[in-house]
Amino acid sequence: MNPSQLDTATDALRRRLPFEPEIMVVLGSGLGALAEAVEDPVSIPFGALPGFPAAGVQGHSGRWVAGHLEGRRVLIQAGRFHLYEGHPPTMVVAPVRMGARLGARSLLLTNAAGGIDRGFEPGTLMLIEDHLNWMGRNPLVGEAFPGEPRFPDMTAAYDPALRTLALEVADELGIPLAQGVYAGVLGPTYETPAEIRMLRTLGADAVGMSTVPEVIAANAAGLRVVAISLVTNHAAGVTGAPLSHDEVIAAGAAAAEPFGRLVRALIAQEARAGAK
Ligand code: HPA
């Protein structure tokens, strides 16, 4: 998706939104339930906007939901485009760029991930401190989009103030929130045990097939980012059990309640983290 196609899609979405959003939220595999809690929802399938393909793997509903949550104006991207589906990197990050252009200041991302840290049991929530881009591509390759720096700084890709806030909010709610480094891999295969040993050696605590492109684009677009992984399974080789997508979806459903409470509280309190 080039800059002019992005403008066209953004204008089309703007016309259908009831407001200028404050916060954009990306809901990952099996975590879509939060979209149902939105008040006065306006739902727009991705495929309804020019330049977008109809999307989805099982567990991805593929739509925008705009409305109020905790009194805040939120724009939810329920379902995402993955590199492993063959989408161009600019398509994968187009929604995030659109959210920034529509006025969102903060981006809250969720995903499902495999636990590399042996202490991460399925159901663990992990605040992402930093990432390893092991996807073999960067969504900013090519001509820089208008308003985006050629060489974006990634020193604080996951906003420190929002991370502190997330830890405080989790503590207030009594929801355990681990912290760690997320390794983004291309997929669609799950990793081999040797790859997981490699990623652990490199400093990764969890692994997944999303989020990294969006976080890169969000930083280039000036959004403040906070991201939380739901560990749905032990990564390959940690227990020796085979991995399955069904297990990932089931773990997402099982953790939906605390995850939803945490995300809602973070939305409610986001302003507490001050300006960037
Ligand atoms: N690896 C990669 N992506 C994932 C995993 C995993 O183990 N679990 C959920 N998404």
Short mmCIF file of N, CA and C in Angstrom, two decimals, residues 25 27 30-35 37 69-70 108 110 125 169 173 175 228 230 252-268:
data_model
loop_
_atom_site.label_atom_id
_atom_site.label_comp_id
_atom_site.label_asym_id
_atom_site.label_seq_id
_atom_site.Cartn_x
_atom_site.Cartn_y
_atom_site.Cartn_z
N VAL A 25 -6.41 0.22 19.38
CA VAL A 25 -6.15 -1.07 20.03
C VAL A 25 -6.12 -2.14 18.94
N LEU A 27 -6.25 -6.14 18.45
CA LEU A 27 -6.55 -7.38 19.16
C LEU A 27 -6.06 -8.58 18.36
N GLY A 30 -7.68 -14.81 18.92
CA GLY A 30 -8.48 -15.30 20.03
C GLY A 30 -8.75 -14.25 21.09
N LEU A 31 -8.36 -13.00 20.84
CA LEU A 31 -8.51 -11.96 21.86
C LEU A 31 -9.55 -10.93 21.45
N GLY A 32 -10.37 -11.31 20.48
CA GLY A 32 -11.31 -10.36 19.89
C GLY A 32 -12.50 -10.00 20.76
N ALA A 33 -12.68 -10.70 21.91
CA ALA A 33 -13.89 -10.50 22.72
C ALA A 33 -14.07 -9.06 23.16
N LEU A 34 -12.96 -8.36 23.35
CA LEU A 34 -13.04 -6.99 23.84
C LEU A 34 -13.84 -6.10 22.90
N ALA A 35 -13.79 -6.42 21.61
CA ALA A 35 -14.53 -5.60 20.64
C ALA A 35 -16.03 -5.63 20.93
N ALA A 37 -17.36 -5.46 23.79
CA ALA A 37 -17.68 -4.63 24.96
C ALA A 37 -17.79 -3.14 24.61
N LEU A 69 -15.00 2.94 25.19
CA LEU A 69 -14.65 1.95 26.21
C LEU A 69 -14.09 2.74 27.37
N GLU A 70 -14.63 2.52 28.55
CA GLU A 70 -14.14 3.25 29.73
C GLU A 70 -14.17 4.76 29.49
N LEU A 108 -2.25 0.38 21.57
CA LEU A 108 -2.16 -0.73 22.50
C LEU A 108 -2.31 -2.01 21.68
N THR A 110 -2.09 -6.28 21.31
CA THR A 110 -2.10 -7.56 22.00
C THR A 110 -1.74 -8.65 20.99
N LEU A 125 0.58 -13.41 31.19
CA LEU A 125 0.53 -12.15 30.45
C LEU A 125 1.91 -11.51 30.55
N VAL A 169 -1.18 -0.57 36.85
CA VAL A 169 -2.59 -0.94 36.66
C VAL A 169 -2.77 -2.44 36.96
N LEU A 173 -5.04 -4.20 39.95
CA LEU A 173 -6.09 -5.18 39.67
C LEU A 173 -5.76 -6.56 40.24
N ILE A 175 -3.60 -8.54 38.86
CA ILE A 175 -3.36 -9.42 37.71
C ILE A 175 -1.84 -9.54 37.52
N ILE A 228 1.10 -6.11 24.93
CA ILE A 228 1.02 -7.22 25.89
C ILE A 228 0.82 -8.52 25.14
N LEU A 230 -0.09 -12.56 25.32
CA LEU A 230 -0.63 -13.66 26.10
C LEU A 230 0.15 -14.91 25.70
N GLY A 252 -6.17 -18.51 24.47
CA GLY A 252 -6.64 -17.13 24.33
C GLY A 252 -8.01 -16.97 24.96
N ALA A 253 -8.89 -17.92 24.69
CA ALA A 253 -10.25 -17.86 25.24
C ALA A 253 -10.21 -17.97 26.76
N ALA A 254 -9.35 -18.86 27.27
CA ALA A 254 -9.29 -19.08 28.72
C ALA A 254 -8.80 -17.83 29.45
N ALA A 255 -7.93 -17.05 28.83
CA ALA A 255 -7.35 -15.88 29.50
C ALA A 255 -8.07 -14.59 29.14
N ALA A 256 -9.13 -14.70 28.36
CA ALA A 256 -9.79 -13.49 27.85
C ALA A 256 -10.26 -12.57 28.97
N GLU A 257 -10.71 -13.16 30.06
CA GLU A 257 -11.30 -12.34 31.14
C GLU A 257 -10.25 -11.44 31.80
N PRO A 258 -9.17 -11.98 32.39
CA PRO A 258 -8.18 -11.06 32.97
C PRO A 258 -7.52 -10.16 31.94
N PHE A 259 -7.29 -10.69 30.75
CA PHE A 259 -6.65 -9.89 29.70
C PHE A 259 -7.55 -8.69 29.37
N GLY A 260 -8.84 -8.95 29.23
CA GLY A 260 -9.80 -7.89 28.92
C GLY A 260 -9.85 -6.84 30.03
N ARG A 261 -9.82 -7.31 31.28
CA ARG A 261 -9.86 -6.36 32.41
C ARG A 261 -8.61 -5.48 32.40
N LEU A 262 -7.47 -6.09 32.14
CA LEU A 262 -6.22 -5.33 32.12
C LEU A 262 -6.22 -4.29 30.99
N VAL A 263 -6.63 -4.72 29.81
CA VAL A 263 -6.64 -3.81 28.66
C VAL A 263 -7.61 -2.66 28.91
N ARG A 264 -8.78 -2.97 29.46
CA ARG A 264 -9.76 -1.91 29.73
C ARG A 264 -9.24 -0.91 30.75
N ALA A 265 -8.59 -1.42 31.80
CA ALA A 265 -8.06 -0.51 32.83
C ALA A 265 -6.94 0.36 32.24
N LEU A 266 -6.17 -0.23 31.37
CA LEU A 266 -5.08 0.53 30.73
C LEU A 266 -5.66 1.63 29.84
N ILE A 267 -6.72 1.31 29.13
CA ILE A 267 -7.40 2.32 28.31
C ILE A 267 -7.92 3.45 29.20
N ALA A 268 -8.56 3.05 30.31
CA ALA A 268 -9.13 4.06 31.22
C ALA A 268 -8.06 4.98 31.78
#
